[in-house]
CSV table of C-alpha atoms in Angstrom, one decimal:
chain,number,residue,atom,x,y,z
A,267,UNK,CA,0.1,0.1,0.1
A,268,UNK,CA,1.3,3.3,-1.2
A,269,UNK,CA,0.9,6.0,1.7
A,270,UNK,CA,2.8,9.2,2.2
A,271,UNK,CA,4.6,9.6,5.4
A,272,UNK,CA,5.9,12.3,7.8
A,273,UNK,CA,8.8,11.5,10.1
A,274,UNK,CA,11.1,13.4,12.6
A,275,UNK,CA,14.8,13.4,13.0
A,276,UNK,CA,15.7,14.1,16.6
A,277,UNK,CA,19.4,14.7,17.5
A,278,UNK,CA,20.2,15.6,21.2
A,279,UNK,CA,23.5,15.1,23.2
A,280,UNK,CA,25.4,13.4,20.1
A,281,UNK,CA,22.6,10.9,19.9
A,282,UNK,CA,19.7,10.4,17.3
A,283,UNK,CA,16.2,8.9,18.5
A,284,UNK,CA,15.0,6.1,16.6
A,285,UNK,CA,12.2,3.4,16.9
A,286,UNK,CA,13.6,-0.1,17.3
A,287,UNK,CA,11.5,-2.6,15.6
A,288,UNK,CA,11.5,-6.3,16.1
A,289,UNK,CA,9.2,-8.0,13.7
A,290,UNK,CA,9.3,-11.8,12.6
A,291,UNK,CA,12.6,-12.1,14.5
A,292,UNK,CA,14.3,-9.2,12.4
A,293,UNK,CA,15.7,-6.3,14.3
A,294,UNK,CA,15.9,-2.9,12.4
A,295,UNK,CA,15.5,0.8,13.2
A,296,UNK,CA,13.2,3.5,11.7
A,297,UNK,CA,12.6,7.4,12.4
A,298,UNK,CA,9.6,8.0,14.4
A,299,UNK,CA,6.7,8.8,12.0
A,300,UNK,CA,3.8,7.4,10.2
A,301,UNK,CA,1.2,8.0,7.4
A,302,UNK,CA,-0.3,11.3,6.6
A,303,UNK,CA,-3.8,11.4,7.3
A,304,UNK,CA,-6.5,13.1,5.0
A,305,UNK,CA,-6.3,16.9,5.4
A,306,UNK,CA,-2.9,16.9,7.4
A,307,UNK,CA,0.2,18.3,6.1
A,308,UNK,CA,3.6,16.4,6.3
A,309,UNK,CA,4.6,18.5,9.2
A,310,UNK,CA,1.3,17.9,11.2
A,311,UNK,CA,1.7,14.2,10.6
A,312,UNK,CA,5.1,14.2,11.8
A,313,UNK,CA,4.3,16.1,15.1
A,314,UNK,CA,1.1,13.9,15.7
A,315,UNK,CA,3.3,10.8,15.1
A,316,UNK,CA,5.9,12.0,17.4
A,317,UNK,CA,3.3,12.4,20.1
A,318,UNK,CA,1.7,9.1,19.5
A,319,UNK,CA,5.0,7.0,19.2
A,320,UNK,CA,7.3,8.8,21.5
A,321,UNK,CA,5.0,10.6,24.0
A,322,UNK,CA,6.4,14.0,23.3
A,323,UNK,CA,5.5,17.3,21.7
A,324,UNK,CA,8.0,18.5,19.1
A,325,UNK,CA,8.6,21.7,17.1
A,326,UNK,CA,9.6,21.2,13.4
A,327,UNK,CA,12.9,23.0,12.5
A,328,UNK,CA,13.1,22.4,8.8
A,329,UNK,CA,12.7,19.7,6.3
A,330,UNK,CA,15.8,17.5,5.7
A,331,UNK,CA,14.7,15.3,3.0
A,332,UNK,CA,11.8,14.0,0.7
A,333,UNK,CA,12.4,10.6,-0.5
A,334,UNK,CA,10.2,8.5,-2.9
A,335,UNK,CA,9.7,5.2,-1.1
A,336,UNK,CA,6.3,3.7,-1.1
A,337,UNK,CA,4.9,7.1,-1.6
A,338,UNK,CA,6.6,10.3,-0.5
A,339,UNK,CA,8.3,10.4,2.8
A,340,UNK,CA,9.1,13.6,4.4
A,341,UNK,CA,11.8,13.7,7.0
A,342,UNK,CA,11.9,17.0,9.4
A,343,UNK,CA,14.6,18.0,11.9
A,344,UNK,CA,12.6,18.4,15.1
A,345,UNK,CA,13.3,19.5,18.7
A,346,UNK,CA,11.5,17.9,21.8
A,347,UNK,CA,9.3,20.6,23.5
A,348,UNK,CA,7.7,18.7,26.3
A,349,UNK,CA,6.8,15.2,27.5
A,350,UNK,CA,8.8,12.0,28.1
A,351,UNK,CA,10.2,9.6,25.8
A,352,UNK,CA,8.6,6.2,26.2
A,353,UNK,CA,5.1,7.6,26.9
A,354,UNK,CA,3.7,7.0,23.4
A,355,UNK,CA,0.6,5.0,23.0
A,356,UNK,CA,0.2,4.4,19.3
A,357,UNK,CA,-2.4,2.0,18.2
A,358,UNK,CA,0.2,0.0,16.4
A,359,UNK,CA,1.9,-0.7,19.6
A,360,UNK,CA,-0.8,-3.0,20.8
A,361,UNK,CA,-1.7,-4.6,17.3
A,362,UNK,CA,-1.0,-8.3,17.2
A,363,UNK,CA,1.5,-9.4,14.5
A,364,UNK,CA,3.0,-5.8,14.1
A,365,UNK,CA,6.0,-6.6,16.1
A,366,UNK,CA,7.5,-4.5,18.9
A,367,UNK,CA,8.2,-0.7,18.8
A,368,UNK,CA,10.8,0.7,21.3
A,369,UNK,CA,12.2,4.4,21.3
A,370,UNK,CA,15.8,4.1,21.6
A,371,UNK,CA,18.8,6.7,21.5
A,372,UNK,CA,21.5,5.6,19.0
A,373,UNK,CA,24.9,7.4,19.4
A,374,UNK,CA,26.1,9.4,16.1
A,375,UNK,CA,29.1,6.9,15.9
A,376,UNK,CA,26.7,3.9,15.9
A,377,UNK,CA,24.3,5.3,13.7
A,378,UNK,CA,26.0,4.2,10.3
A,379,UNK,CA,26.4,0.7,11.7
A,380,UNK,CA,22.6,0.1,12.5
A,381,UNK,CA,20.1,-1.4,9.9
A,382,UNK,CA,17.9,1.8,9.6
A,383,UNK,CA,15.2,1.8,7.0
A,384,UNK,CA,14.8,3.3,4.5
A,385,UNK,CA,18.4,3.2,3.8
A,386,UNK,CA,18.0,6.2,1.6
A,387,UNK,CA,16.6,8.2,4.6
A,388,UNK,CA,19.3,6.9,7.0
A,389,UNK,CA,22.1,7.9,4.2
A,390,UNK,CA,20.6,11.4,3.8
A,391,UNK,CA,20.7,12.0,7.7
A,392,UNK,CA,24.3,10.5,7.8
A,393,UNK,CA,25.5,13.0,5.2
A,394,UNK,CA,24.0,15.8,7.2
A,395,UNK,CA,25.7,14.5,10.4
A,396,UNK,CA,29.0,14.5,8.6
A,397,UNK,CA,28.9,18.1,7.7
A,398,UNK,CA,31.2,20.3,9.8
A,399,UNK,CA,28.6,22.8,10.5
A,400,UNK,CA,26.6,20.3,12.7
A,401,UNK,CA,26.2,21.7,16.1
A,402,UNK,CA,24.1,20.6,18.9
A,403,UNK,CA,20.5,21.1,18.2
A,404,UNK,CA,21.0,22.4,14.6
A,405,UNK,CA,21.7,20.9,11.4
A,406,UNK,CA,23.6,22.7,8.5
């Protein structure tokens, strides 16, 4: 099923926040996010999904990348404004057969060693991390 998606890229203290998925004995990571609902902008979807999956309210900083992968996927640099990681209650967390969802912080050094999907999104974020202008809380 092709569905457009909004996702957040949260970087803090030299770490990136990802969702660790275990599904059918396979472990991989994704950026927090999900499908864009009717009438929603990609930014609104990313903000809603961060609340549902992570339990936090985020502020969108800028669009880092738009990737064609099973529809258009929008990746936004975001900053946590309030809430606590791990208090998300997305419906998919309770859906049988969907596997597990666990928010985890991955160090920037570990990031290129992980199975992050889609790989094109991970590659784009990795190239941003390698820019010399990267500072705490900002990209490029």
